[in-house]
Amino acid sequence: MSGVQFGELPFIKEDTKVYSCAYSPDGNSIAVSLDNGVINIYSTSNWDRIRTFSGHNGVVWGIAFSPDGSRLVSCGNDSTVRVWSNESEPCIRTLTGDWDRVSSVAYSPQGDTIASASDDGRIRVWDVETGECRIILIGHWWYMYVRSIAYSPNGHQIASGSRDFTVRIWDLKTETCLHTLRGHAGGVYDVTYSPQGDRVASCGRDGTVRVWDVEMGTCCHVLRGQDRPIDTVAYSPQGDVIASAGSDNTVKLWDSETGVSRQVLTGHSDSINCVAFSPNGGHIASASNDGTVRLWDIGSGGTRQARVSLSSGVLSVKYLPQGNQIVSSWQDGTVEICDVETGVCRRKLTGHASCVRCYAFSSRGDILAFARNNGTVGIWDMETGTCHQTLIGHDDYVMVIAFSPRGDRVATDNFFGIVKIWDVEAGECSHIFIGHTMLVKSIVYSPKGNQIATSSYDGTARMWDVDSGVCFYTLGGNSVIRGIAYSPRGDFLASAGSDMTVRLWNVETGECCNILIGHSNKVNVVTYSPSGDQLASGCEGGAVKLWNVETGDCVHALVGHTAGITSLVFSPNGSELVSGSDDKTIRLYDALSGQYHAVIQDLNHSIKSVDWNPDPTANCFVIVCVDGSARRWQVIGEGDQRHVRLCWGPTNDIFSVRDALIQDVHGLSQLNKQLLKQRGAAGEPFVRLRELSKKVISMASAVSGLKQQPNEVVPDPTSSASLSVEQPERQDQEDSDSKNMSDG
């Protein structure tokens, strides 16, 4: 069986080049346009072709569904725009008036108008019912055709991209150009609005994706990584992901806020003309000159045992102080408290008007403080599950929250570097710490709770007296301090700097008592061992170092990571260290000997955070990736035989393995059967579920096979393969939960 790309679904094979694809609003069908003038409609449940439209003379460049899905609009090389009924084959209306080929069409969100762009450099807005041209927008150079157009979510604006190197934002009420966005070094091939309407993404010949602020008309991000022309760009329905594709034959997924590359989807053998997200954001369709439309399940993130009901991306995850439950915050504004062993959600805190950006627990675990997008902080009673205080006072996002050791105070900061101390019971601000001139990156309380330390992008760390609000020391100033940590006794403060050093500061005198030199790149994170005799640091280049705090000597240089370290956590007894990295791996080390124990690979996304269970007998940790997926791992074995086992992971109703053959599959969907057959699978999968549930399956390879037809040869298990299989049915969940995923 030939290799299957992670998250891939069955593909659609056409006899000619595919230029455009579009999901229907309900996600039940997908339309594809071809270079022979034909439009095919497929069912997304089984990928059967259910309808064919023909009438264009030549290439069909663009297609779009009406908001209610009842109609489809198309444009082509024959200089026409055609409106089709999605319930019958005849063309309802043909709109003419463009002087040259029509390269892009879009339905307004209200469904009453259609916009088209043509090679004459003009944009036309048509009345759907009458077929009359209402508006003609002129501004792009007439001999540099307009390649793409998009309506804003409210329908008040249109964005257009042209071969004249510009993106233009048009006001449809005044019929004027609001902004001309310049920055691309070549023709602009595609434009798309974010779901919120405040951003426009564009791509083009220069091989970049640019994200623009619609109101200000300024460039927010330039996404680089595809060194050939990019032909298509799309926002996910949630707005957190941007997909781009083009002449390098790959689909690339980007984090829309940070501009960081999340994932690269490979499989096409020729340039990609169009990408489209499904309405729920779980799938991507890509249309290519190789004659295929490939479908990708971008929600697949790994194998799970327990069913953890996750509704959107995880922003952060932490253990409760008792170690028996995990709390996670979500992009949809909910906070979930889940059982550690089973992953089952025990309590869901809802009612937040915006997403929960960060949170912290009191030391006893009885109070939860969380920050909302609107600048407020909610204080929740964990026993009753009710919010009994809302802290109001910040003018922008609250980026960091820290509880005092006694749990009676909360420290918060916002975008402007202002730190506030709040009385938890009264809900009042007791002190405002002003001194930092840029965003505060971290806040930590001293073990006694009488001080806090803050680090900022202004290059300083500051130590403050909590009772008086006075800053008694300002540390650093030569480089950005990227992380800080108090020693367990509170007598020293460690700082990680962009100058490639770790500095140890005497809390009593404010003097730097040691500079730890050895990293060859910016130091991202620093943490003390529970006993305080060791210090771990990780840098942008992927190196992790263990230091003797008393002597300042590097006792171990831990190798293996190939990209920046994002998180370091000691086990509760200090014997082991877990590191997370942008290289999409987790590594487990013996903190005393520096020996490598285990590596967790193939996570497909960078690691955002790691948190170790505070219960020393549990021996497990939880990780969060930048895609919002969370997983719990348990460390098992003794000495050199230590390895990790996956306890639970993301919920997306799929079971994903890599380098694998498949046998004993229960409840395999029609889509996955079709994918396996496209990849050369023989026979039908069969089931011995109770036997399967007892097997230990490796993350690196699940050794199994397909039931063979006579005279068929089983493929080599070492060949590259990765596929998705549906979870067992609910009644078999108890058996399924006993399965283990192990990685040595």
XYZ file of C-alpha atoms in Angstrom:
744
model
C 0.000 0.000 0.000
C 1.517 3.344 -1.020
C 2.202 6.140 1.477
C -0.778 8.038 2.862
C -0.174 11.599 4.068
C -1.159 12.321 7.685
C -4.780 13.481 7.822
C -5.468 12.704 4.172
C -8.928 11.719 2.995
C -9.874 10.066 -0.320
C -9.036 12.249 -3.308
C -11.157 13.162 -6.318
C -9.565 12.325 -9.653
C -10.565 14.293 -12.744
C -9.422 13.802 -16.341
C -8.115 17.339 -16.661
C -6.714 20.239 -14.622
C -8.763 21.459 -11.660
C -8.792 25.238 -11.246
C -11.147 25.898 -8.371
C -13.058 24.179 -5.572
C -15.696 25.341 -3.104
C -17.603 23.739 -0.237
C -21.351 24.237 0.008
C -22.378 26.200 3.134
C -23.699 23.056 4.835
C -20.531 21.125 4.000
C -22.473 18.299 2.365
C -21.075 18.864 -1.124
C -18.060 20.270 -2.893
C -17.893 21.844 -6.357
C -14.822 21.670 -8.604
C -14.220 23.561 -11.850
C -12.153 22.218 -14.747
C -10.267 23.536 -17.742
C -12.720 21.883 -20.171
C -15.637 24.132 -19.134
C -17.228 21.565 -16.782
C -18.225 21.930 -13.120
C -18.706 18.762 -11.060
C -20.514 18.539 -7.716
C -19.531 15.745 -5.283
C -21.099 14.501 -2.059
C -18.715 14.842 0.879
C -20.187 11.770 2.580
C -18.874 9.320 -0.028
C -17.303 11.534 -2.769
C -19.792 10.303 -5.376
C -20.433 12.758 -8.207
C -24.007 13.980 -7.869
C -24.239 16.717 -10.537
C -22.429 18.112 -13.577
C -22.809 21.606 -15.046
C -21.571 22.401 -18.539
C -21.928 25.518 -20.651
C -18.707 27.496 -20.366
C -16.511 27.569 -23.430
C -13.039 26.924 -22.039
C -11.510 27.086 -18.547
C -13.805 27.717 -15.571
C -11.580 29.924 -13.413
C -13.754 30.453 -10.357
C -16.834 29.141 -8.547
C -18.757 30.138 -5.412
C -21.902 28.955 -3.628
C -24.666 31.321 -2.597
C -24.988 31.754 1.206
C -27.993 29.399 1.352
C -26.327 26.849 -0.936
C -29.183 26.820 -3.444
C -27.156 28.359 -6.250
C -23.665 28.254 -7.683
C -21.935 31.014 -9.637
C -19.044 30.427 -12.038
C -16.805 32.454 -14.320
C -14.577 31.523 -17.188
C -12.400 32.098 -20.176
C -15.480 32.841 -22.292
C -15.965 36.251 -20.578
C -19.226 35.165 -18.895
C -20.540 34.749 -15.372
C -23.106 31.973 -15.033
C -25.575 31.283 -12.231
C -26.674 27.677 -11.716
C -29.367 26.081 -9.607
C -27.865 23.562 -7.221
C -31.048 21.535 -7.487
C -31.253 21.331 -11.267
C -28.725 21.349 -14.068
C -29.822 24.167 -16.429
C -28.080 27.519 -16.187
C -30.439 30.081 -14.602
C -28.724 33.209 -15.865
C -25.701 34.269 -17.899
C -24.177 37.633 -17.011
C -22.264 39.329 -19.817
C -20.528 42.650 -20.045
C -16.943 41.872 -19.104
C -14.535 42.765 -21.882
C -12.189 39.892 -21.348
C -11.966 36.624 -19.457
C -13.493 36.625 -15.965
C -10.979 35.272 -13.458
C -12.842 35.480 -10.128
C -16.386 35.584 -8.748
C -17.857 35.954 -5.259
C -21.342 35.878 -3.734
C -22.195 38.616 -1.261
C -22.963 37.387 2.297
C -26.561 38.571 1.818
C -26.858 36.612 -1.444
C -28.337 39.515 -3.409
C -25.269 40.481 -5.437
C -22.396 38.805 -7.241
C -19.000 40.402 -7.823
C -16.782 39.517 -10.766
C -13.254 40.492 -11.771
C -11.857 40.409 -15.258
C -8.770 41.013 -17.323
C -9.869 44.559 -18.167
C -8.911 45.560 -14.613
C -12.496 46.270 -13.571
C -14.702 44.828 -10.849
C -18.406 44.499 -11.555
C -21.191 44.011 -9.010
C -24.312 42.313 -10.387
C -27.888 42.105 -9.132
C -28.633 38.409 -8.735
C -32.350 38.645 -9.512
C -32.290 41.027 -12.464
C -28.855 40.226 -13.863
C -28.085 43.952 -14.176
C -24.670 45.416 -13.437
C -25.086 47.754 -10.437
C -21.515 48.964 -9.864
C -18.248 49.104 -11.792
C -15.144 49.701 -9.659
C -12.193 51.172 -11.539
C -8.736 51.682 -10.076
C -6.445 48.788 -10.964
C -4.331 49.264 -14.072
C -6.500 48.258 -16.993
C -3.863 46.094 -18.686
C -2.994 44.288 -15.420
C -5.951 42.019 -14.837
C -7.674 41.602 -11.488
C -6.943 38.042 -10.407
C -9.106 37.725 -7.279
C -11.927 39.374 -5.320
C -13.583 38.719 -1.956
C -16.519 40.205 -0.046
C -16.065 41.269 3.572
C -18.152 39.201 6.042
C -20.678 42.050 6.432
C -20.888 42.618 2.667
C -19.971 46.297 2.886
C -16.545 45.962 1.269
C -14.727 44.115 -1.491
C -11.018 43.293 -1.545
C -9.307 42.807 -4.888
C -5.874 41.614 -5.942
C -4.268 42.448 -9.264
C -1.215 41.850 -11.382
C -0.406 45.538 -10.781
C 1.182 44.337 -7.463
C -1.575 45.883 -5.295
C -4.488 44.908 -3.079
C -7.396 47.349 -2.982
C -10.170 47.690 -0.398
C -13.407 49.076 -1.844
C -16.402 50.614 -0.060
C -19.519 49.415 -1.887
C -21.765 52.142 -0.474
C -19.620 55.014 -1.721
C -18.092 53.009 -4.604
C -14.648 54.332 -3.662
C -11.274 52.752 -2.919
C -10.536 52.989 0.820
C -6.971 51.638 0.706
C -4.399 50.644 -1.862
C -2.149 48.113 -0.148
C 1.382 47.921 -1.530
C 4.078 45.475 -0.513
C 4.001 42.530 -2.869
C 6.935 42.382 -5.274
C 4.833 40.784 -7.988
C 1.278 40.227 -9.101
C -1.330 39.490 -6.409
C -3.037 36.188 -7.176
C -5.587 35.763 -4.373
C -7.221 37.692 -1.520
C -9.447 36.606 1.357
C -11.067 38.264 4.386
C -10.749 36.930 7.908
C -14.082 35.776 9.416
C -14.067 38.848 11.669
C -13.510 41.151 8.691
C -10.635 43.049 10.304
C -7.888 41.382 8.260
C -7.247 40.587 4.615
C -4.723 37.980 3.525
C -3.152 38.141 0.083
C -0.657 36.039 -1.849
C 1.140 36.290 -5.130
C 4.000 35.828 -7.491
C 6.629 36.912 -4.943
C 6.038 33.749 -2.888
C 4.706 35.520 0.210
C 1.427 35.723 2.085
C 0.717 39.144 3.536
C -1.830 39.885 6.260
C -3.267 43.411 6.230
C -5.163 45.479 8.805
C -8.315 46.547 6.950
C -9.006 49.669 8.987
C -5.458 51.019 9.050
C -4.361 49.746 5.646
C -1.079 48.435 7.081
C 0.716 45.097 6.792
C 0.597 43.013 9.995
C 2.520 39.895 8.911
C 4.569 38.664 5.992
C 4.483 34.857 5.851
C 7.508 33.380 4.122
C 8.328 29.755 3.484
C 7.150 28.979 -0.019
C 9.900 30.085 -2.389
C 7.726 29.846 -5.509
C 4.586 31.769 -6.538
C 1.589 31.295 -4.225
C -1.685 31.064 -6.135
C -4.292 30.688 -3.405
C -4.925 31.660 0.202
C -7.854 31.013 2.583
C -8.823 31.739 6.193
C -10.281 28.979 8.354
C -13.866 29.621 9.541
C -12.526 30.225 13.051
C -9.932 32.683 11.737
C -7.013 31.063 13.553
C -5.436 29.373 10.523
C -4.413 30.610 7.087
C -3.887 28.077 4.302
C -1.762 28.882 1.265
C -0.693 26.857 -1.766
C 0.849 27.292 -5.170
C 3.630 26.267 -7.487
C 5.604 24.243 -4.922
C 2.784 21.633 -4.936
C 2.202 21.887 -1.162
C -0.480 23.306 1.128
C 0.955 25.270 4.027
C -0.956 26.089 7.217
C -0.070 29.207 9.222
C -1.068 30.556 12.619
C -2.942 33.736 11.676
C -2.016 35.606 14.871
C 1.696 34.834 15.074
C 2.473 34.085 11.433
C 4.199 30.845 12.452
C 4.045 27.867 10.087
C 1.958 25.053 11.578
C 1.949 22.267 9.014
C 2.827 21.383 5.426
C 0.549 19.028 3.463
C 2.205 17.205 0.583
C 0.781 14.873 -2.047
C 0.045 16.881 -5.186
C 2.356 16.366 -8.152
C 1.666 19.717 -9.826
C 0.868 23.295 -8.843
C -2.188 23.959 -6.662
C -4.753 26.475 -7.904
C -7.214 26.650 -5.020
C -7.643 25.747 -1.342
C -10.937 25.807 0.560
C -11.870 25.089 4.173
C -14.948 23.061 5.018
C -17.598 25.104 6.897
C -16.613 23.588 10.259
C -12.897 24.138 9.606
C -12.010 20.471 10.043
C -11.129 19.745 6.424
C -9.250 21.435 3.609
C -9.788 20.777 -0.091
C -6.983 21.545 -2.542
C -7.406 21.617 -6.342
C -4.408 21.059 -8.587
C -3.139 20.944 -12.149
C -2.402 17.265 -11.511
C -6.127 16.655 -12.010
C -6.943 15.848 -8.390
C -8.800 17.444 -5.535
C -7.246 16.257 -2.290
C -9.086 16.377 1.020
C -7.192 16.814 4.275
C -8.392 16.242 7.830
C -6.479 19.015 9.598
C -8.110 18.200 12.947
C -6.279 14.879 13.293
C -3.651 15.114 15.940
C -2.932 11.652 17.247
C -4.389 8.574 18.889
C -6.519 8.735 21.989
C -8.023 6.305 24.415
C -10.422 8.320 26.535
C -13.100 10.422 24.913
C -12.286 14.033 25.812
C -14.958 16.245 24.268
C -13.076 19.175 22.814
C -14.957 21.809 20.831
C -12.169 24.100 19.655
C -8.438 24.739 20.002
C -6.827 24.582 23.436
C -5.234 27.862 24.476
C -3.625 26.504 27.653
C -3.748 23.544 30.010
C -2.598 22.998 33.601
C -2.876 20.456 36.387
C -4.862 21.350 39.480
C -2.621 21.444 42.572
C -3.994 18.080 43.759
C -2.902 16.498 40.476
C -6.121 14.541 39.896
C -7.701 16.928 37.398
C -6.655 19.099 34.466
C -8.114 22.446 33.493
C -8.054 23.687 29.903
C -9.168 26.936 28.294
C -10.625 27.058 24.803
C -10.932 29.481 21.926
C -14.726 29.366 22.194
C -14.585 30.877 25.698
C -15.167 27.730 27.757
C -13.049 26.316 30.571
C -13.142 22.553 31.116
C -12.115 20.557 34.177
C -11.231 16.995 33.142
C -10.387 13.864 35.096
C -6.696 12.999 34.714
C -7.135 9.243 34.423
C -10.033 9.085 31.990
C -9.942 12.479 30.311
C -13.700 12.814 30.955
C -14.946 16.377 31.429
C -16.247 16.749 34.994
C -17.185 20.409 34.832
C -17.525 23.003 32.107
C -17.418 26.685 32.971
C -19.242 28.684 30.307
C -20.663 32.129 29.832
C -17.475 33.921 28.817
C -18.081 36.580 26.194
C -14.704 35.944 24.588
C -11.950 33.368 24.598
C -10.052 32.646 27.817
C -6.471 33.733 27.080
C -4.712 32.542 30.259
C -5.522 31.433 33.781
C -4.047 30.446 37.136
C -5.094 28.403 40.163
C -4.667 29.246 43.789
C -2.225 26.991 45.673
C -5.128 25.000 47.180
C -6.862 24.654 43.820
C -10.115 26.119 45.130
C -10.045 29.358 43.097
C -9.525 29.852 39.381
C -8.620 33.211 37.855
C -8.891 33.604 34.086
C -8.344 36.425 31.618
C -10.796 37.238 28.863
C -10.149 38.995 25.561
C -12.042 42.060 26.778
C -9.450 42.888 29.452
C -11.390 41.556 32.445
C -10.377 38.786 34.841
C -12.941 36.373 36.266
C -12.582 34.720 39.681
C -14.314 31.325 39.900
C -15.139 29.229 42.921
C -14.157 25.689 41.916
C -16.505 24.016 44.397
C -19.668 25.754 43.165
C -18.514 26.405 39.586
C -19.685 30.014 39.756
C -17.934 33.291 39.008
C -18.109 35.432 42.143
C -15.824 38.302 41.080
C -14.944 40.107 37.862
C -11.817 42.248 38.017
C -12.220 45.314 35.788
C -9.449 47.807 35.184
C -7.204 46.799 32.293
C -7.684 48.582 28.975
C -6.379 45.714 26.839
C -5.728 41.969 26.841
C -4.504 40.501 30.123
C -1.503 38.408 29.094
C -0.275 36.876 32.401
C -1.937 35.917 35.696
C -0.168 34.801 38.886
C -1.639 33.850 42.278
C 0.126 34.670 45.525
C 1.201 31.581 47.531
C -1.651 32.137 50.014
C -4.189 32.639 47.223
C -5.488 35.957 48.582
C -4.004 38.088 45.796
C -3.718 37.946 42.023
C -1.186 39.760 39.859
C -2.074 40.598 36.247
C -0.503 42.493 33.366
C -1.604 43.771 29.971
C -0.153 44.841 26.611
C 1.078 48.164 27.974
C 3.375 46.777 30.668
C 1.089 47.736 33.563
C 1.030 45.221 36.434
C -1.871 45.253 38.875
C -2.315 43.512 42.234
C -5.878 42.531 43.147
C -7.530 41.512 46.392
C -9.323 38.273 45.474
C -12.024 38.514 48.119
C -12.897 42.173 47.580
C -12.285 42.189 43.831
C -10.427 45.505 44.132
C -7.085 46.634 42.757
C -4.715 47.305 45.672
C -1.589 48.366 43.747
C -0.568 49.400 40.245
C 3.062 48.775 39.299
C 4.258 51.118 36.559
C 7.808 50.981 35.264
C 8.042 48.655 32.301
C 7.845 50.391 28.947
C 6.827 47.351 26.894
C 4.738 44.185 27.196
C 5.378 42.193 30.383
C 6.252 38.619 29.452
C 6.052 36.921 32.855
C 5.090 37.456 36.490
C 6.249 35.219 39.348
C 5.589 35.476 43.069
C 8.400 34.779 45.505
C 7.848 31.628 47.611
C 6.981 33.792 50.646
C 4.585 35.935 48.623
C 6.028 39.265 49.766
C 7.599 40.020 46.378
C 6.851 39.625 42.720
C 9.298 39.595 39.844
C 8.338 40.695 36.332
C 10.192 40.438 33.027
C 9.465 42.510 29.958
C 10.339 42.956 26.319
C 11.895 46.273 27.370
C 14.981 44.255 28.387
C 14.526 44.450 32.157
C 13.327 42.376 35.053
C 11.921 44.168 38.061
C 11.397 43.083 41.666
C 8.526 44.688 43.524
C 7.390 44.851 47.129
C 3.825 43.567 47.089
C 2.618 45.553 50.105
C 4.041 48.945 49.171
C 4.033 48.619 45.371
C 7.620 49.908 45.256
C 10.099 48.589 42.688
C 13.231 47.969 44.736
C 15.441 46.520 41.962
C 15.640 46.800 38.186
C 17.714 44.013 36.687
C 19.347 43.687 33.274
C 18.794 46.167 30.502
C 21.220 44.820 27.921
C 18.938 42.263 26.251
C 15.370 41.044 26.244
C 14.684 38.862 29.298
C 12.657 35.959 27.955
C 11.970 34.084 31.200
C 12.447 34.315 34.987
C 12.215 31.888 37.920
C 12.591 32.175 41.694
C 14.653 29.569 43.488
C 12.580 27.354 45.822
C 13.929 29.255 48.862
C 13.316 32.623 47.215
C 16.882 33.891 47.695
C 17.789 33.947 44.001
C 16.111 34.917 40.759
C 17.222 33.325 37.469
C 16.700 35.136 34.159
C 16.975 33.853 30.589
C 18.226 36.410 28.087
C 18.417 36.972 24.376
C 22.170 37.606 24.931
C 22.576 33.785 25.185
C 23.187 33.837 28.944
C 21.426 32.790 32.131
C 21.948 35.226 35.007
C 21.500 34.546 38.718
C 20.479 37.533 40.824
C 20.715 37.911 44.590
C 17.216 38.912 45.684
C 18.445 40.693 48.812
C 21.057 42.900 47.109
C 19.817 42.967 43.500
C 23.302 42.098 42.294
C 24.132 39.613 39.568
C 26.079 36.906 41.390
C 26.711 34.587 38.443
C 26.471 34.519 34.663
C 26.010 31.082 33.119
C 27.619 31.043 29.678
C 27.393 28.174 27.223
C 24.368 28.625 25.004
C 24.967 29.605 21.383
C 21.536 31.161 20.860
C 18.851 33.154 22.667
C 17.788 31.486 25.919
C 14.017 31.007 25.916
C 13.218 29.360 29.234
C 14.759 28.722 32.645
C 13.504 26.668 35.601
C 14.790 25.491 38.996
C 14.676 21.902 40.197
C 12.424 21.338 43.246
C 15.468 21.122 45.545
C 17.010 24.256 44.071
C 20.443 22.740 43.462
C 19.956 22.453 39.692
C 18.865 24.877 37.012
C 17.649 23.918 33.536
C 17.734 26.270 30.556
C 16.726 25.890 26.916
C 17.642 28.063 23.958
C 16.363 28.968 20.522
C 18.788 26.562 18.835
C 17.349 23.523 20.648
C 20.059 22.996 23.277
C 19.064 22.161 26.873
C 21.607 22.618 29.650
C 21.615 21.554 33.292
C 23.618 23.766 35.641
C 24.973 23.344 39.161
C 23.521 26.375 40.924
C 26.274 26.611 43.561
C 29.260 26.454 41.196
C 27.646 27.781 38.024
C 29.080 24.854 36.054
C 27.192 23.197 33.207
C 26.922 19.595 34.391
C 24.991 18.230 31.416
C 24.361 19.377 27.835
C 21.207 17.612 26.668
C 21.101 17.088 22.926
C 18.420 15.938 20.522
C 16.173 18.918 19.798
C 16.664 20.658 16.452
C 14.610 23.820 17.059
C 13.827 26.298 19.827
C 12.925 25.064 23.317
C 9.485 26.253 24.387
C 9.025 24.532 27.758
C 11.093 22.829 30.495
C 9.562 21.095 33.514
C 11.150 19.036 36.297
C 9.288 16.071 37.759
C 8.048 16.686 41.343
C 11.010 14.802 42.843
C 13.481 16.486 40.485
C 14.816 13.234 39.031
C 13.552 13.805 35.489
C 13.205 16.689 33.064
C 10.747 17.063 30.186
C 11.487 19.450 27.319
C 9.165 20.661 24.555
C 10.341 22.221 21.329
C 9.387 23.853 18.061
C 10.805 20.739 16.376
C 7.479 19.076 17.278
C 8.989 16.644 19.777
C 8.954 16.046 23.524
C 12.075 14.613 25.173
C 12.451 12.967 28.589
C 15.834 13.102 30.336
C 17.317 11.794 33.577
C 18.086 15.036 35.409
C 20.873 13.496 37.473
C 22.837 11.677 34.773
C 21.722 13.713 31.769
C 20.836 10.497 29.966
C 18.090 10.511 27.371
C 15.109 8.287 28.266
C 12.442 8.772 25.610
C 11.290 10.939 22.734
C 7.742 11.613 21.555
C 7.770 12.341 17.835
C 5.359 12.885 14.941
C 3.209 15.381 16.835
C 2.893 17.462 13.632
C 2.895 20.730 15.572
C 5.253 22.721 17.767
C 4.950 22.297 21.523
C 3.332 25.230 23.292
C 3.577 24.122 26.935
C 4.270 21.175 29.229
C 2.951 20.701 32.769
C 3.982 17.870 35.114
C 1.449 16.388 37.526
C 2.320 17.711 41.015
C 1.405 14.340 42.542
C 4.791 12.513 42.708
C 3.105 9.111 42.534
C 1.260 9.868 39.277
C 4.429 10.183 37.162
C 2.686 11.824 34.206
C 2.635 15.095 32.319
C 0.370 16.918 29.879
C 1.397 18.794 26.729
C -0.319 21.363 24.502
C 0.666 21.899 20.860
C 0.232 25.146 18.945
C -2.662 23.606 16.994
C -4.659 23.477 20.249
C -4.407 19.705 20.818
C -3.677 18.390 24.322
C -2.269 14.986 25.340
C -1.486 13.268 28.614
C 1.539 10.963 28.847
C 2.625 8.611 31.624
C 6.230 7.717 32.366
C 6.599 3.979 33.040
C 9.462 1.550 33.632
C 12.617 1.783 35.715
C 16.174 2.942 35.053
C 17.249 2.565 31.441
C 13.886 1.001 30.602
C 11.954 4.224 31.120
C 9.531 5.121 28.353
C 6.277 7.030 27.901
C 2.736 5.909 27.195
C -0.077 7.997 25.745
C -3.049 8.057 28.122
C -5.361 10.302 26.111
C -5.267 12.884 23.370
C -7.413 14.979 21.020
C -10.992 14.139 20.227
C -11.774 14.222 16.522
C -13.351 10.784 16.039
C -10.320 9.381 14.256
C -7.473 7.057 15.123
C -4.215 8.012 13.412
C -1.085 5.884 13.097
C 2.088 6.195 11.087
C 4.207 3.643 9.162
C 1.431 1.118 9.614
C -0.643 -1.608 8.115
C -4.154 -2.142 9.465
C -6.043 -5.153 10.732
C -8.914 -5.800 13.132
C -10.582 -2.464 12.366
C -13.995 -1.853 13.893
C -16.404 0.653 12.329
C -14.242 1.743 9.394
C -16.056 4.534 7.532
C -16.839 4.468 3.838
C -14.461 7.396 3.292
C -11.531 5.628 4.914
C -12.303 2.392 3.067
C -12.165 4.378 -0.158
C -8.844 5.957 0.840
C -7.316 2.571 1.643
C -8.443 1.147 -1.669
C -7.021 4.160 -3.527
C -3.714 3.384 -1.831
C -3.732 -0.254 -2.894
C -5.321 -1.975 0.109
C -6.745 -5.429 -0.598
C -9.747 -7.156 0.948
C -12.002 -5.994 3.739
C -10.930 -5.201 7.301
C -12.203 -7.615 9.926
C -12.719 -7.355 13.668
C -11.517 -8.999 16.844
C -12.147 -5.945 19.001
C -11.401 -7.441 22.419
C -8.090 -8.805 21.189
C -7.287 -5.460 19.558
C -8.062 -3.513 22.724
C -5.407 -5.448 24.642
C -2.598 -4.725 22.191
C 0.074 -2.160 22.855
C 0.542 -0.091 19.718
C 3.714 1.880 19.112
C 3.530 5.527 18.047
C 6.317 4.852 15.561
C 4.766 1.761 13.976
C 1.565 -0.183 14.528
C 2.509 -3.675 13.334
C -0.520 -5.183 11.656
C -1.861 -6.106 8.256
C -4.822 -6.160 5.924
C -6.821 -9.301 5.279
C -5.443 -10.598 2.000
C -7.077 -11.638 -1.194
C -5.702 -14.910 -2.625
C -2.213 -14.514 -4.081
C -1.880 -10.980 -2.697
C 1.382 -9.982 -1.011
C 1.350 -8.127 2.298
C 3.294 -4.837 1.920
C 6.492 -4.315 3.876
C 5.593 -2.946 7.340
C 8.585 -0.614 7.227
C 7.287 1.310 4.229
C 6.037 4.827 4.857
C 2.301 5.000 5.528
C 0.033 7.098 7.671
C -3.743 6.894 7.773
C -6.834 7.691 9.798
C -9.324 5.140 11.074
C -12.552 5.806 12.925
C -12.763 5.162 16.655
C -14.602 2.041 17.908
C -18.305 2.480 18.507
C -19.468 3.897 21.822
C -20.624 0.593 23.310
C -17.084 -0.713 22.965
C -15.517 2.362 24.529
C -14.738 0.627 27.802
C -12.671 -1.948 25.972
C -11.122 0.733 23.773
C -10.077 2.782 26.796
C -7.821 -0.047 27.923
C -5.627 0.304 24.846
C -2.233 1.886 25.405
C 0.002 3.875 23.144
C 3.645 3.504 24.100
C 6.801 5.143 22.853
C 10.198 4.071 24.049
